[in-house]
Short mmCIF file of C-alpha atoms in Angstrom, two decimals:
data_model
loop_
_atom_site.label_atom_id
_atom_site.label_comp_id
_atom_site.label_asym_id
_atom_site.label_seq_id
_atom_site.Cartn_x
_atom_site.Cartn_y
_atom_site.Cartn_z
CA UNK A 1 -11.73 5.39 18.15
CA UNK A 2 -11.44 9.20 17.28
CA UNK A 3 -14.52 11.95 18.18
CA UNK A 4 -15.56 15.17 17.41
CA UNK A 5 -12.38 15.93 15.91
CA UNK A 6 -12.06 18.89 13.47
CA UNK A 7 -8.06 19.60 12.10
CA UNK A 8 -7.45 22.12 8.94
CA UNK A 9 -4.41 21.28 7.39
CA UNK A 10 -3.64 24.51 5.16
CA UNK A 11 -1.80 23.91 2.02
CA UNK A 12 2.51 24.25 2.91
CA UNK A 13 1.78 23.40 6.76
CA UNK A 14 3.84 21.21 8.13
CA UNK A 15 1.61 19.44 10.92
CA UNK A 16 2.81 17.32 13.88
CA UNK A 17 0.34 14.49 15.41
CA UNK A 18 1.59 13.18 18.38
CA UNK A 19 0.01 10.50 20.98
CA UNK A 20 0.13 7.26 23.32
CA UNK A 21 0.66 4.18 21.62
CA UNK A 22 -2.71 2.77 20.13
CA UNK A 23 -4.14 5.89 20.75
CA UNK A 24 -5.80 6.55 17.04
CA UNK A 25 -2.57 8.48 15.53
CA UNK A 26 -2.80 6.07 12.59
CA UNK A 27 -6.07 5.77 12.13
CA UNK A 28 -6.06 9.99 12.00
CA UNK A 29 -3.42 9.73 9.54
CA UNK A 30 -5.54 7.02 7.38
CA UNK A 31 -8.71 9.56 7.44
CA UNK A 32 -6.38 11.94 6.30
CA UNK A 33 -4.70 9.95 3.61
CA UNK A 34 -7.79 9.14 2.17
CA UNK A 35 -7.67 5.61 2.97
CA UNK A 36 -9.97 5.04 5.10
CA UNK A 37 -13.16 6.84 5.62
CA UNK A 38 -14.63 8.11 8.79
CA UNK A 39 -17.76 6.70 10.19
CA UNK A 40 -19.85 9.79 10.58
CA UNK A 41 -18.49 13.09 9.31
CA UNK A 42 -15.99 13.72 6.65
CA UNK A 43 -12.93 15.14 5.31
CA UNK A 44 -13.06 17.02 2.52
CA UNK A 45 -10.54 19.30 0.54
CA UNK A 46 -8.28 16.40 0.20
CA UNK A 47 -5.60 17.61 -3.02
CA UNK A 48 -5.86 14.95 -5.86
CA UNK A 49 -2.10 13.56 -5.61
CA UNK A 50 -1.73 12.67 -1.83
CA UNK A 51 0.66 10.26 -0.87
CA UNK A 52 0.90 8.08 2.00
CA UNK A 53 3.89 6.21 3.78
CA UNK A 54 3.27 3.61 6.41
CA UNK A 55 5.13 2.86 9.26
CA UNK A 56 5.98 -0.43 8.44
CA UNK A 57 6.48 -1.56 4.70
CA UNK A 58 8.21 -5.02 4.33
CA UNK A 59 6.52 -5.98 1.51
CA UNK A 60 6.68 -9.29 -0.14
CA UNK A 61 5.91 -8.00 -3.88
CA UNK A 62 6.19 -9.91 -6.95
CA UNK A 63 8.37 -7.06 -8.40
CA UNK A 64 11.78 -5.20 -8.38
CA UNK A 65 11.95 -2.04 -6.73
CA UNK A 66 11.93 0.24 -9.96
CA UNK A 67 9.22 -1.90 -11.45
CA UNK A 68 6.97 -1.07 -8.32
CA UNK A 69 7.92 2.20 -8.20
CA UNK A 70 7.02 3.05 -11.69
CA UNK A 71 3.48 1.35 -11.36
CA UNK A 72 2.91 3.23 -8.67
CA UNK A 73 4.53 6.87 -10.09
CA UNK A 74 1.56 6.00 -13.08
CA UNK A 75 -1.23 5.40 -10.43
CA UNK A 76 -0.15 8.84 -8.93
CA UNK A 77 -0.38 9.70 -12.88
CA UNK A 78 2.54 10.38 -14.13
CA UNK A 79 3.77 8.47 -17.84
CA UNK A 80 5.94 5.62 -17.85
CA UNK A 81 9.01 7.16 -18.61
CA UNK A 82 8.68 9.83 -15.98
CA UNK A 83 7.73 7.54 -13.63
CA UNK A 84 10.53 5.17 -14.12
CA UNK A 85 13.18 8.37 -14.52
CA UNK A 86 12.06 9.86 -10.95
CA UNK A 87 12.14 6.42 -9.36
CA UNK A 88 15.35 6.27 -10.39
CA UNK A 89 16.21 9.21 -8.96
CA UNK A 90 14.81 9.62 -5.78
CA UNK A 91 16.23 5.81 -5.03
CA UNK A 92 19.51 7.46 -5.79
CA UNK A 93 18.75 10.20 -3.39
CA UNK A 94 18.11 7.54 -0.76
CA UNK A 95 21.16 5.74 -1.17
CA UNK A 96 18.96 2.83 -3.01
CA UNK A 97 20.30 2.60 -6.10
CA UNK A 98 21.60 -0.14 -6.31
CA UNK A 99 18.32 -2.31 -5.07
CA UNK A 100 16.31 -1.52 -8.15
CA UNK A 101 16.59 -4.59 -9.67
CA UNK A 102 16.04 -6.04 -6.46
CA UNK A 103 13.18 -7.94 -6.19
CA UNK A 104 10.79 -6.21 -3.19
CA UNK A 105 10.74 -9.73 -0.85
CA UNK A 106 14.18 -9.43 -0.82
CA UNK A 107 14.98 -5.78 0.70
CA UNK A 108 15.90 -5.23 3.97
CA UNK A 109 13.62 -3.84 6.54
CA UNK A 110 15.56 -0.59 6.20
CA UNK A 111 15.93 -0.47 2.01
CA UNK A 112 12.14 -1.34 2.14
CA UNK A 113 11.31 1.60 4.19
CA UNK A 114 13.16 3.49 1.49
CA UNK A 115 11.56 2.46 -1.37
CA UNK A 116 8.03 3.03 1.07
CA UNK A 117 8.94 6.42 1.04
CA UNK A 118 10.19 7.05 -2.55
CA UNK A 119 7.15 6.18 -4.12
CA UNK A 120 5.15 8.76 -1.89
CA UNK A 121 7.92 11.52 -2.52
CA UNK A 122 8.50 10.62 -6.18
CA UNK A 123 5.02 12.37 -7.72
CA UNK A 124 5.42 15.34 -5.96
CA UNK A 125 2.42 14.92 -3.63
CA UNK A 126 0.53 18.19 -2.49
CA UNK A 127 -0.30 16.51 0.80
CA UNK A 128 2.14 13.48 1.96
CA UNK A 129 0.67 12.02 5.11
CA UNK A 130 3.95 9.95 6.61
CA UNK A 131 3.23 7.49 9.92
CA UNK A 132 6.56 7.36 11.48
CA UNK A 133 8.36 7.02 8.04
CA UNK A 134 11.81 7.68 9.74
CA UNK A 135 11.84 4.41 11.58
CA UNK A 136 13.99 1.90 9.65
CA UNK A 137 15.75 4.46 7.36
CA UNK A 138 19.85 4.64 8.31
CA UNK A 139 20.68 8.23 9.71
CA UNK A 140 21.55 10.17 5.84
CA UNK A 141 18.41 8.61 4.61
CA UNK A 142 16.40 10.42 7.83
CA UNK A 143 18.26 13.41 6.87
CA UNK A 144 17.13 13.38 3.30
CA UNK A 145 13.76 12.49 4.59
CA UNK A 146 14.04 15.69 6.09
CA UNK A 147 15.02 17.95 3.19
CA UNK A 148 12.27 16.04 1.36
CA UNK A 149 9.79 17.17 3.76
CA UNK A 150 11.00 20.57 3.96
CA UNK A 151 11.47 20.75 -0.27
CA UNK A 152 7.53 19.86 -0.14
CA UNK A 153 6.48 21.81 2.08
CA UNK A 154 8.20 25.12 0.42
CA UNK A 155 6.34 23.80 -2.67
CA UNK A 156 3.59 24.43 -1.16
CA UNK A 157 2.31 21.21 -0.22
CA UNK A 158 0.44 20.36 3.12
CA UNK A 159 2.55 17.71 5.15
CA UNK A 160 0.98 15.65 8.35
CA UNK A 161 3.43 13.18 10.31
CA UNK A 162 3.67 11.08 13.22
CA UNK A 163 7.16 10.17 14.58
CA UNK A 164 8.20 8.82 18.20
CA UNK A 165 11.39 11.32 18.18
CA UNK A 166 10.25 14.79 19.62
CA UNK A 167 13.01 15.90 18.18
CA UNK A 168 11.89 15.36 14.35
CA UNK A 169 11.65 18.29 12.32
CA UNK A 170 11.19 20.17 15.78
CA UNK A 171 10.80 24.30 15.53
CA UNK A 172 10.09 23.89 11.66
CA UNK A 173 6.47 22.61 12.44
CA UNK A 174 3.55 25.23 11.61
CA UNK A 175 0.99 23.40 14.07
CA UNK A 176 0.97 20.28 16.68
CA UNK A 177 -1.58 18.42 17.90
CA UNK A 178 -1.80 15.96 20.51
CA UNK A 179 -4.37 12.71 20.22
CA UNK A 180 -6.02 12.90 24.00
CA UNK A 181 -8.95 9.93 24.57
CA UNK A 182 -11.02 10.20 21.91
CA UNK A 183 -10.16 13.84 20.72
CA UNK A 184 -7.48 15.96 19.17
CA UNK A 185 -6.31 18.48 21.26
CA UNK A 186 -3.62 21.72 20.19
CA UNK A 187 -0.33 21.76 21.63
CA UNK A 188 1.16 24.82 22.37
CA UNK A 189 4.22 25.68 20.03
CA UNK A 190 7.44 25.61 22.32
CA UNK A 191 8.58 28.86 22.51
CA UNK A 192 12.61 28.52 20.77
CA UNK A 193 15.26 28.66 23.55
CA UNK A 194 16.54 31.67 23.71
CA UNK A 195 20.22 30.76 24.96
CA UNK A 196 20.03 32.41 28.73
CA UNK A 197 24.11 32.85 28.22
CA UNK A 198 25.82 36.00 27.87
CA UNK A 199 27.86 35.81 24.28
CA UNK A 200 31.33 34.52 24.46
CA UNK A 201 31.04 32.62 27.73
CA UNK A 202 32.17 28.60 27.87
CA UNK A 203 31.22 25.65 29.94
CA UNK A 204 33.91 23.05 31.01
CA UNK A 205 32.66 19.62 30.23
CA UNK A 206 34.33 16.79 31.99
CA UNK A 207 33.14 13.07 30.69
CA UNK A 208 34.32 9.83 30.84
CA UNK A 209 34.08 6.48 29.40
CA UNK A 210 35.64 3.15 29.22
CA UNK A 211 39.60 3.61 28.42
CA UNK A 212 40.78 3.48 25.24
CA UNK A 213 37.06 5.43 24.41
CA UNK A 214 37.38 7.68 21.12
CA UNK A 215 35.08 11.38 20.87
CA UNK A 216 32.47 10.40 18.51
CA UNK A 217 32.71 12.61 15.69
CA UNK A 218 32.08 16.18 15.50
CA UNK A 219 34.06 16.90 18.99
CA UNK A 220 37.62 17.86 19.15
CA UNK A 221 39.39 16.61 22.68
CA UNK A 222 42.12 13.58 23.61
CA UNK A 223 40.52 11.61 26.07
CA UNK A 224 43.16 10.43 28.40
CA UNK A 225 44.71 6.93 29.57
CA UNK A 226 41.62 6.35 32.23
CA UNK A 227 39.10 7.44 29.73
CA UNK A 228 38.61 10.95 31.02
CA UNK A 229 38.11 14.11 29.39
CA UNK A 230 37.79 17.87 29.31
CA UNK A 231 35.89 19.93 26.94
CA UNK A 232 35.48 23.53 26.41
CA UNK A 233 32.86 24.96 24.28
CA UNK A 234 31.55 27.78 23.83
CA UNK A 235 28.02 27.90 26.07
CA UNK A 236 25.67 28.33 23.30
CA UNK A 237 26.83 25.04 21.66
CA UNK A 238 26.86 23.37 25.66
CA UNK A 239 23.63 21.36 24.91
CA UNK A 240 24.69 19.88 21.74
CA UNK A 241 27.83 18.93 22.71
CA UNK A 242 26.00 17.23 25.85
CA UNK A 243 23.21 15.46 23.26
CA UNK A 244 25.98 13.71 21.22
CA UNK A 245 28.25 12.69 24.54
CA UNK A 246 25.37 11.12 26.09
CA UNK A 247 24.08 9.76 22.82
CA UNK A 248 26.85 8.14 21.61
CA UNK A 249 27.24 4.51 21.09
CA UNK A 250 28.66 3.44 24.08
CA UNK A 251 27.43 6.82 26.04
CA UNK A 252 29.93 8.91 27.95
CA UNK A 253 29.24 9.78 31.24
CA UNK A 254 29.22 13.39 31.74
CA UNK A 255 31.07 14.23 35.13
CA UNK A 256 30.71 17.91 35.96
CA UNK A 257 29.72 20.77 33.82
CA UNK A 258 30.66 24.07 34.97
CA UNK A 259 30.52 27.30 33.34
CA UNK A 260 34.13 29.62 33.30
CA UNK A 261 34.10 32.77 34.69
CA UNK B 1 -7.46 3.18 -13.45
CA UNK B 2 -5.39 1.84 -16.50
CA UNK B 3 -2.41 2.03 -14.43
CA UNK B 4 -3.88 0.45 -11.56
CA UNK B 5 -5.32 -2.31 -13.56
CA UNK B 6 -1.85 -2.59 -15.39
CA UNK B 7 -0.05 -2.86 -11.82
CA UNK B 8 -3.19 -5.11 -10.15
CA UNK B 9 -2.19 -7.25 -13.83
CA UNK B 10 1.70 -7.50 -13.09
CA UNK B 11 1.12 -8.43 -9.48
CA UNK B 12 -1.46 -11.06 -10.61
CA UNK B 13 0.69 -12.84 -13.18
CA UNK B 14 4.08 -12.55 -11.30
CA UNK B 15 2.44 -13.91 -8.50
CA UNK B 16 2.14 -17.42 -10.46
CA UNK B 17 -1.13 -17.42 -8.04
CA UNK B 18 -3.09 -17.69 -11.19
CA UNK B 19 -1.59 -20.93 -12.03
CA UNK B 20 -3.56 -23.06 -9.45
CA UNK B 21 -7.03 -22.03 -10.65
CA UNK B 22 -5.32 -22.15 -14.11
CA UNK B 23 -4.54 -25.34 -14.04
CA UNK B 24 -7.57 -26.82 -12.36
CA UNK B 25 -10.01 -25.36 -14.85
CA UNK B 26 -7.87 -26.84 -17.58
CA UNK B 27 -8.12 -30.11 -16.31
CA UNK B 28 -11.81 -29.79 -16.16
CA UNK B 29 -12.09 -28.53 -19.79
CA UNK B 30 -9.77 -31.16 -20.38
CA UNK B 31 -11.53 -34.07 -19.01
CA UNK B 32 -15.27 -32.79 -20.36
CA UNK B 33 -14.66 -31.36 -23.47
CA UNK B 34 -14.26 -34.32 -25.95
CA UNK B 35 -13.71 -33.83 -29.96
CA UNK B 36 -17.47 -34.86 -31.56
CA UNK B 37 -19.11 -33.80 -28.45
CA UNK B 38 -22.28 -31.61 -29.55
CA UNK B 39 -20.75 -28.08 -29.41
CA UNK B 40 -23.26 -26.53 -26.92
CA UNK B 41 -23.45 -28.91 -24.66
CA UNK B 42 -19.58 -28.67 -24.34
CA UNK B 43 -19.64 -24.84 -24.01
CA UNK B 44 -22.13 -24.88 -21.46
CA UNK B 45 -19.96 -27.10 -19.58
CA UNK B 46 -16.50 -25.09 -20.05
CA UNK B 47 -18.65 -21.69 -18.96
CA UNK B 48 -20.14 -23.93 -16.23
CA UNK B 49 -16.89 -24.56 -14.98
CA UNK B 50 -15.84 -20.83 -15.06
CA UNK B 51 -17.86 -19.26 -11.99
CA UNK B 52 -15.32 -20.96 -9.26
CA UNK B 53 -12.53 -20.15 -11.23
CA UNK B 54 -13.46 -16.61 -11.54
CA UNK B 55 -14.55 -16.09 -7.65
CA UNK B 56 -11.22 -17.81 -7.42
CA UNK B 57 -9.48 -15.64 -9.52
CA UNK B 58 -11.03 -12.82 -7.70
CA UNK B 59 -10.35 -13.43 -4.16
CA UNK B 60 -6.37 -14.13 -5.28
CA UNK B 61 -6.53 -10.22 -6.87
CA UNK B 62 -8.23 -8.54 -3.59
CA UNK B 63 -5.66 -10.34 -1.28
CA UNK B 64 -2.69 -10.09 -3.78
CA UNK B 65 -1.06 -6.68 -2.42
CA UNK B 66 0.50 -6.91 1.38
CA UNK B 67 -1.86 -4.09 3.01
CA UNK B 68 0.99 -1.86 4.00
CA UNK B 69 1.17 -1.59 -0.24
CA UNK B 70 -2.51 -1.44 -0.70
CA UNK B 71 -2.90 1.40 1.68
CA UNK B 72 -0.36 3.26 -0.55
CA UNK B 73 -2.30 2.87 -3.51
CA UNK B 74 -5.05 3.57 -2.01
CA UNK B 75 -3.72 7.00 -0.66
CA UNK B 76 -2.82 7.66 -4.03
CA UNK B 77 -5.69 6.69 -6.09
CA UNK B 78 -8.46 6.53 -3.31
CA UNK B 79 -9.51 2.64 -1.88
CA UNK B 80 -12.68 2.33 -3.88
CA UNK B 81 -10.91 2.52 -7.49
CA UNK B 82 -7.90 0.56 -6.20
CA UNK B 83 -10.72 -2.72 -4.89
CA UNK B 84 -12.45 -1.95 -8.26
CA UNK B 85 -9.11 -2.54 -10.04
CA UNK B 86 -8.27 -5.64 -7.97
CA UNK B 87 -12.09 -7.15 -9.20
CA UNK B 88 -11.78 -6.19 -12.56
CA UNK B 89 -8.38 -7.58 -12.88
CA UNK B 90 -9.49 -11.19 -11.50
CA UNK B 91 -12.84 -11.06 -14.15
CA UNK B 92 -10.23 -10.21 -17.08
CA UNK B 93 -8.49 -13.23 -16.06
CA UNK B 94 -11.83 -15.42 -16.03
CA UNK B 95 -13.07 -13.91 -19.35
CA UNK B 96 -9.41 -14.97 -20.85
CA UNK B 97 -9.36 -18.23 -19.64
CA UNK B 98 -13.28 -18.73 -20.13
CA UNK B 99 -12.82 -17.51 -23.99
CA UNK B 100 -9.79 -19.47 -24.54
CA UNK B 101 -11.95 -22.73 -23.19
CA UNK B 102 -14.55 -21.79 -25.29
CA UNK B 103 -12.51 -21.42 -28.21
CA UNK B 104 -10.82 -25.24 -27.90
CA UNK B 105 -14.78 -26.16 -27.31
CA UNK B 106 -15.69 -24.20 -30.95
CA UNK B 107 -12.49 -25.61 -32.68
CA UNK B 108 -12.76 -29.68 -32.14
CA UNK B 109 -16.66 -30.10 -30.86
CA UNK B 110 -19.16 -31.14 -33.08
CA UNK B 111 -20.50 -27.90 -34.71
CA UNK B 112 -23.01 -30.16 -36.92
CA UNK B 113 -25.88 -29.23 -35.33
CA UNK B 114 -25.97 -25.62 -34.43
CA UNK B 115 -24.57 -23.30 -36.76
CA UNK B 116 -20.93 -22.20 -36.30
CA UNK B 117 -21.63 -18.59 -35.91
CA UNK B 118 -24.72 -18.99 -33.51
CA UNK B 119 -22.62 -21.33 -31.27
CA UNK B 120 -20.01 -18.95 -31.53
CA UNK B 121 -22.17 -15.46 -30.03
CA UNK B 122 -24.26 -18.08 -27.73
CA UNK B 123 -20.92 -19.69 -26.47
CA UNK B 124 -19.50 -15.90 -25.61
CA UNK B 125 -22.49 -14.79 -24.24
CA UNK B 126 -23.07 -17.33 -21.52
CA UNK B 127 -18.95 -17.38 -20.69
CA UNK B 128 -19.42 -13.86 -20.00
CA UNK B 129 -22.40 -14.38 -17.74
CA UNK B 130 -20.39 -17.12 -15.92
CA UNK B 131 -17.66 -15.16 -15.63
CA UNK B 132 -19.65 -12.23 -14.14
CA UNK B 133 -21.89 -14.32 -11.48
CA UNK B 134 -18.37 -15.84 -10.36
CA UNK B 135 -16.67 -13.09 -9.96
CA UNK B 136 -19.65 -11.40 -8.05
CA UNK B 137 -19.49 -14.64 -5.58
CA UNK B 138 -15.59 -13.72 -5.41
CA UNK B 139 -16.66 -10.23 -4.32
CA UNK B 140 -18.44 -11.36 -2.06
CA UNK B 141 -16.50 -13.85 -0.36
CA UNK B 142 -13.54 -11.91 -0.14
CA UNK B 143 -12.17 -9.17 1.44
CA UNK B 144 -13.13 -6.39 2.79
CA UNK B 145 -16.43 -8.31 3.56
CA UNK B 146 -15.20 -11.74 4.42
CA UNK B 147 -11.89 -11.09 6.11
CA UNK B 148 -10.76 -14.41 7.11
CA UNK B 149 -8.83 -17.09 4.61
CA UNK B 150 -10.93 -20.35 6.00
CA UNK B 151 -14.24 -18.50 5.80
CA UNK B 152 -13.49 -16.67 2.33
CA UNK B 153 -12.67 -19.85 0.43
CA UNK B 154 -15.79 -21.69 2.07
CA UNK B 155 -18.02 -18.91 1.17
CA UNK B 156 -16.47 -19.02 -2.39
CA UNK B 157 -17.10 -22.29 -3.02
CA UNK B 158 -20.56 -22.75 -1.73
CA UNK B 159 -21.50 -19.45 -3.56
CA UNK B 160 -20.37 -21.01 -6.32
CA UNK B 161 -22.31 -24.14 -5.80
CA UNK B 162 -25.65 -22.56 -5.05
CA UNK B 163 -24.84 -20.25 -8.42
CA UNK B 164 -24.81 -22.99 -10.22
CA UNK B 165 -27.95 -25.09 -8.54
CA UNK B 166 -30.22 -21.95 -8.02
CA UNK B 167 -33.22 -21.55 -10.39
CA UNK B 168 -32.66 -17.39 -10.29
CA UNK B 169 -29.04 -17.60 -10.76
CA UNK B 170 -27.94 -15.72 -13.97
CA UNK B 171 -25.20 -18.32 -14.66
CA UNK B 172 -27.13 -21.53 -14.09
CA UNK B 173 -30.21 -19.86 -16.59
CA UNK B 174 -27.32 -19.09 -19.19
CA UNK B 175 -26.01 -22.95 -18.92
CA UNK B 176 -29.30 -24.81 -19.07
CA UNK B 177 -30.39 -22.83 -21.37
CA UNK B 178 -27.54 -23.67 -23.53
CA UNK B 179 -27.45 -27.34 -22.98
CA UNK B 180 -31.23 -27.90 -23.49
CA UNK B 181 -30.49 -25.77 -26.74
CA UNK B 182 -28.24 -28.71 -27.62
CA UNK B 183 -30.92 -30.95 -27.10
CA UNK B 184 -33.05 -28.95 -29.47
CA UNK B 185 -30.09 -27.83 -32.05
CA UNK B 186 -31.02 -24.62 -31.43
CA UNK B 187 -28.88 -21.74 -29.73
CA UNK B 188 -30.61 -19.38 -27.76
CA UNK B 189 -29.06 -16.19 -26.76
CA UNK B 190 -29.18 -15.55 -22.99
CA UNK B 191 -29.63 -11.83 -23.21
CA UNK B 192 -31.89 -11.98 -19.99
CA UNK B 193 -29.34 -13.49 -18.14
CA UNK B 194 -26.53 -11.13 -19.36
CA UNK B 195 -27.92 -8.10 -18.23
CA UNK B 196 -29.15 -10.13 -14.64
CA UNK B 197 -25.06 -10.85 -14.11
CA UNK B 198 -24.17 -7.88 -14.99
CA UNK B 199 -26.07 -5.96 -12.51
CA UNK B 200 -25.32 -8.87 -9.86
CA UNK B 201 -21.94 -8.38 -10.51
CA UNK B 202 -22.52 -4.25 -10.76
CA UNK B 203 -24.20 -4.22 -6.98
CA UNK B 204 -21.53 -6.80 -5.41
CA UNK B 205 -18.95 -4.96 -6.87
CA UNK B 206 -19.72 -1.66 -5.95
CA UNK B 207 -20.88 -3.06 -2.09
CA UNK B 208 -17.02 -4.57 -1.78
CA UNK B 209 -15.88 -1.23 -3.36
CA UNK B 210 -17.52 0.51 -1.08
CA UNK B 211 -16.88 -1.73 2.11
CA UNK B 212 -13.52 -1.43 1.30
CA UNK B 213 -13.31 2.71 1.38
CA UNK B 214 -14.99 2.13 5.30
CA UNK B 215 -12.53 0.03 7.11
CA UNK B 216 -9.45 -0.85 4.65
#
């Protein structure tokens, strides 16, 4: 149950909601799609293409993928053709092309998600209300998720999500708001990190993992016969370099870090 | 709305959910409806017939879509046109099958008695106000207001029942007032009863509609 809450979302803000599980996030995000209506009060303004994508969409439709899509690209009121042509295309963009003959009760979880989020992205929407639409989607899909999000919101539409990573779309957010008991209450933007390091200074990373371990991708290094490591970066790049170690697939474990004289 | 009633239509037929009701109404055409019968008695019984089919019908269209896809349409469109879609599409289903049963009652009934044409309008007339008082009772006895599958289909059928029994139902005055017009030869034109199931199925309608806006 949500109270006394009052939240402007201005047309090309990107807005963050964030909150305990069961707290009301969704339900926020259903007042604000439209789908729901609030008890007492109301929300007005709402643009007349809004789209929604839930968090969880494995649905068991008697259609294909395109054919859903383009019924739903005409409810958003676009023609047939268009609708069927932008399906198309944003399935393509998803790396879902080739499940659009697929009938919907026979996507995965994942391609599901996709198709979820291609029919909110394929009319354009001028507010696109997404409840932790990342979850499910493989990484490039995220990723275009994300230059979706950002395309809409330089078009000037209004954009209101929920996700479980803090990391999502983090510093690119115009305002953030946390659900607190029954309320809504600002958070503060997170001042960018300034890198406290002088320019041109490294950091010696040692890490380790099981022998026979390879870098994941991105890092240059030869880990040795015990599994061991070195790497030298250059400080400003220090944190990423520790973010993929430890979030690789098995993790490394990061030894020492030390920064060179 | 057209393309919400042409996407509440696709999921409705490729469902194959349709057939059951289908299929049950046809046998009960097929087993009342014999060729000589006196034409108004038989449509009467074929429009008779129609009210559980069409709060049938209408439940299967407000539970067709998953609600993770409803609450997308309903983003898009707004939740009371996409419930008003779902009802409409389940009473264009009723008045298909209820005109198709009342054509096979025009074509091999006895048509002796009444005059072809008045049997005709009378026979549309009260499969329309069958179709409407059913589908109100589906509106009713289906989501948003009755949530629950065991309850729905109970409610659906006794609503059904007492629209049928009950003096100020629209559909039972439309029926007896066709079969005693058999009696008589004469076919009487339920307007009274049109415009009652129309505004039943106008207020139910628009309650479920609105029901369905509040809390999904």
């Amino acid at each position: 149950m949500l109270r006394g809450i009052c939240l402007e979302v201005p047309p090309g803000a990107l807005v963050r909601i964030e909150g305990g599980n069961g707290g009301g996030k969704s339900t926020l995000l259903r007042l604000v799609a439209g789908i729901d209506a609030p008890t007492e009060g109301r929300v007005g303004g709402r643009p007349p293409r809004t789209a929604y994508v839930p968090e969880r969409f494995p649905v068991a439709l008697p259609l294909t993928a395109l054919s859903y899509l383009t019924h739903l690209g005409r409810v958003h009121g676009l023609g047939r053709a268009e609708a069927a042509r932008r399906a198309a295309h944003w399935l393509d963009r998803f790396g879902a092309a080739g499940h659009a003959r697929t009938p919907m009760a026979e996507l995965s979880k994942g391609t599901s998600q996709k198709v979820a989020v291609v029919q909110a992205l394929l009319a354009g929407p001028d507010l696109l209300v997404l409840d932790e639409a990342w979850t499910g989607l493989d990484a490039r899909a995220r990723s275009e998720l994300d230059l979706a999000v950002a395309e809409r919101t330089a078009a000037g539409a209004a954009v209101v999500f929920v996700d479980h990573d803090p990391a999502r779309l983090a510093g690119v957010s115009d305002a953030h708001y946390r659900v607190e008991g029954t309320g809504l209450a600002p958070v503060a933007p997170v001042a960018p990190v300034v890198p406290a390091v002088a320019p041109g200074s490294r950091v010696r990373i040692r890490a380790a993992a099981a022998p026979g371990s390879v870098l994941p991708p991105g890092l240059s290094g030869r880990p040795g016969p015990d599994g061991a490591v070195v790497l030298t970066v250059d400080a400003a790049r220090s944190d990423e370099v520790l973010r993929t170690l430890l979030g690789a697939r098995p993790p490394w474990h990061v030894r020492t870090v030390e920064e060179l004289p | 709305m057209t393309a919400l009633l042409r996407y509440q239509g696709a999921l409705l037929l490729r469902s194959q959910r349709w057939l059951a009701p289908f299929v049950a109404y046809a046998a009960f055409v097929a087993v009342g409806i014999r060729p000589g019968d006196p034409v108004l008695d038989s449509l009467g019984y074929a429009a008779a017939g129609l009210v559980p089919l069409a709060a049938w019908l209408v439940r299967i269209c407000v539970t067709n879509e998953p609600g993770a896809a409803r609450d997308c349409a309903a983003a898009a469109a707004g939740p009371v046109r996409v419930h008003a879609a779902a009802l409409l599409t389940g009473l264009a289903g009723a008045l298909l099958t209820g005109a198709l049963a009342a054509a096979a009652a025009l074509l091999v009934c006895d048509r002796a008695a009444t005059g072809p044409g008045a049997a005709a309008v009378a026979g549309a007339l009260v499969t329309v106000v069958c179709a409407l008082t059913g589908s109100a009772v589906g509106a009713l006895s289906g989501r948003p207001l009755v949530r629950r599958r065991g309850y729905g289909i109970l409610a659906a059928a006794l609503g059904s029942l007492l629209a049928l029994v009950l003096a100020p139902s629209p559909a039972r005055g439309a029926v007896s007032a066709l079969v005693s017009g058999a009696r008589s030869g004469t076919a009487e034109v339920p307007l009274t009863a049109l415009a009652v199931a129309l505004a039943l199925a106008a207020a139910t309608g628009t309650a479920a509609c609105l029901a369905a806006a509040r809390r999904g």
